[in-house]
Amino acid sequence: MPLENDAVAARVHRYLELVETGTADEVAALFASEATIEDPVGSEVRAGRHDIREFYATFESMTKTTRLISLRACAGQAAFQFEISTEVAEATFATMSPMEVMVFDDDGLIESMRAWWAPDDLTIGPAGD
Amino acid sequence: MPLENDAVAARVHRYLELVETGTADEVAALFASEATIEDPVGSEVRAGRHDIREFYATFESMTKTTRLISLRACAGQAAFQFEISTEVAEATFATMSPMEVMVFDDDGLIESMRAWWAPDDLTIGPAGD
């Protein structure tokens, strides 16, 4: 049975929470062992928890906030837009709001994550801008 | 070469315009001949322009409006959220705002469209609500 829509939404919230405050290990643990990520779409696909952990480790020590903007769930999948602000200098944040699609397995682990965004979508400024 | 991001965005705008005001033939003409649609994700995939035309013909005679909420483009693809309001009784509209992913071929035709939404996302009320 695919995950219920409420459970899909809860897992996306948990993912964003851990991207903001968790370790790369904690984020990677949300993914199935053979999971794939393509971020942004068109770039090389990373496969397996080791490579996925490595991807999140890049941002692990950065100060950042995340915020869910909108989410639609069906058939054990989520399509959502979220905002992520990363501190790039003191009190200066790089902010973007990608669209993502996540496919969950029946155990609630992320099987695949794909993110659509372009460098042009990035804005630089004080937090909240 | 994949379509430039601006061209992807222009095609999504054109699609929403034709969903609002065009005929099923006009909408179907935006798709490649072997294109697929999965709307909502998890339902049966429709393949080929004939079946796609049939899908849009269902809504063709309804009074409706569309509005793009947000769009991200990369690698010849668009992920976007839009609102569609359909008149279901006099001055009463059914409104929803699905998330969609469209993949375009190098000629700018839609190769695939997938839409994430659930029946719970539907709201009924006067236009603009």
Coordinates of C-alpha atoms in Angstrom, one line a residue, chain A residues 33 48 67 86 114 117 121:
Chain A
S33 CA 19.4 2.4 0.7
G48 CA 22.7 5.2 -2.7
R67 CA 10.0 26.7 5.0
T86 CA 21.6 29.8 3.7
R114 CA 14.2 15.4 -7.9
W117 CA 15.5 25.2 -10.0
D121 CA 16.2 31.7 -9.0

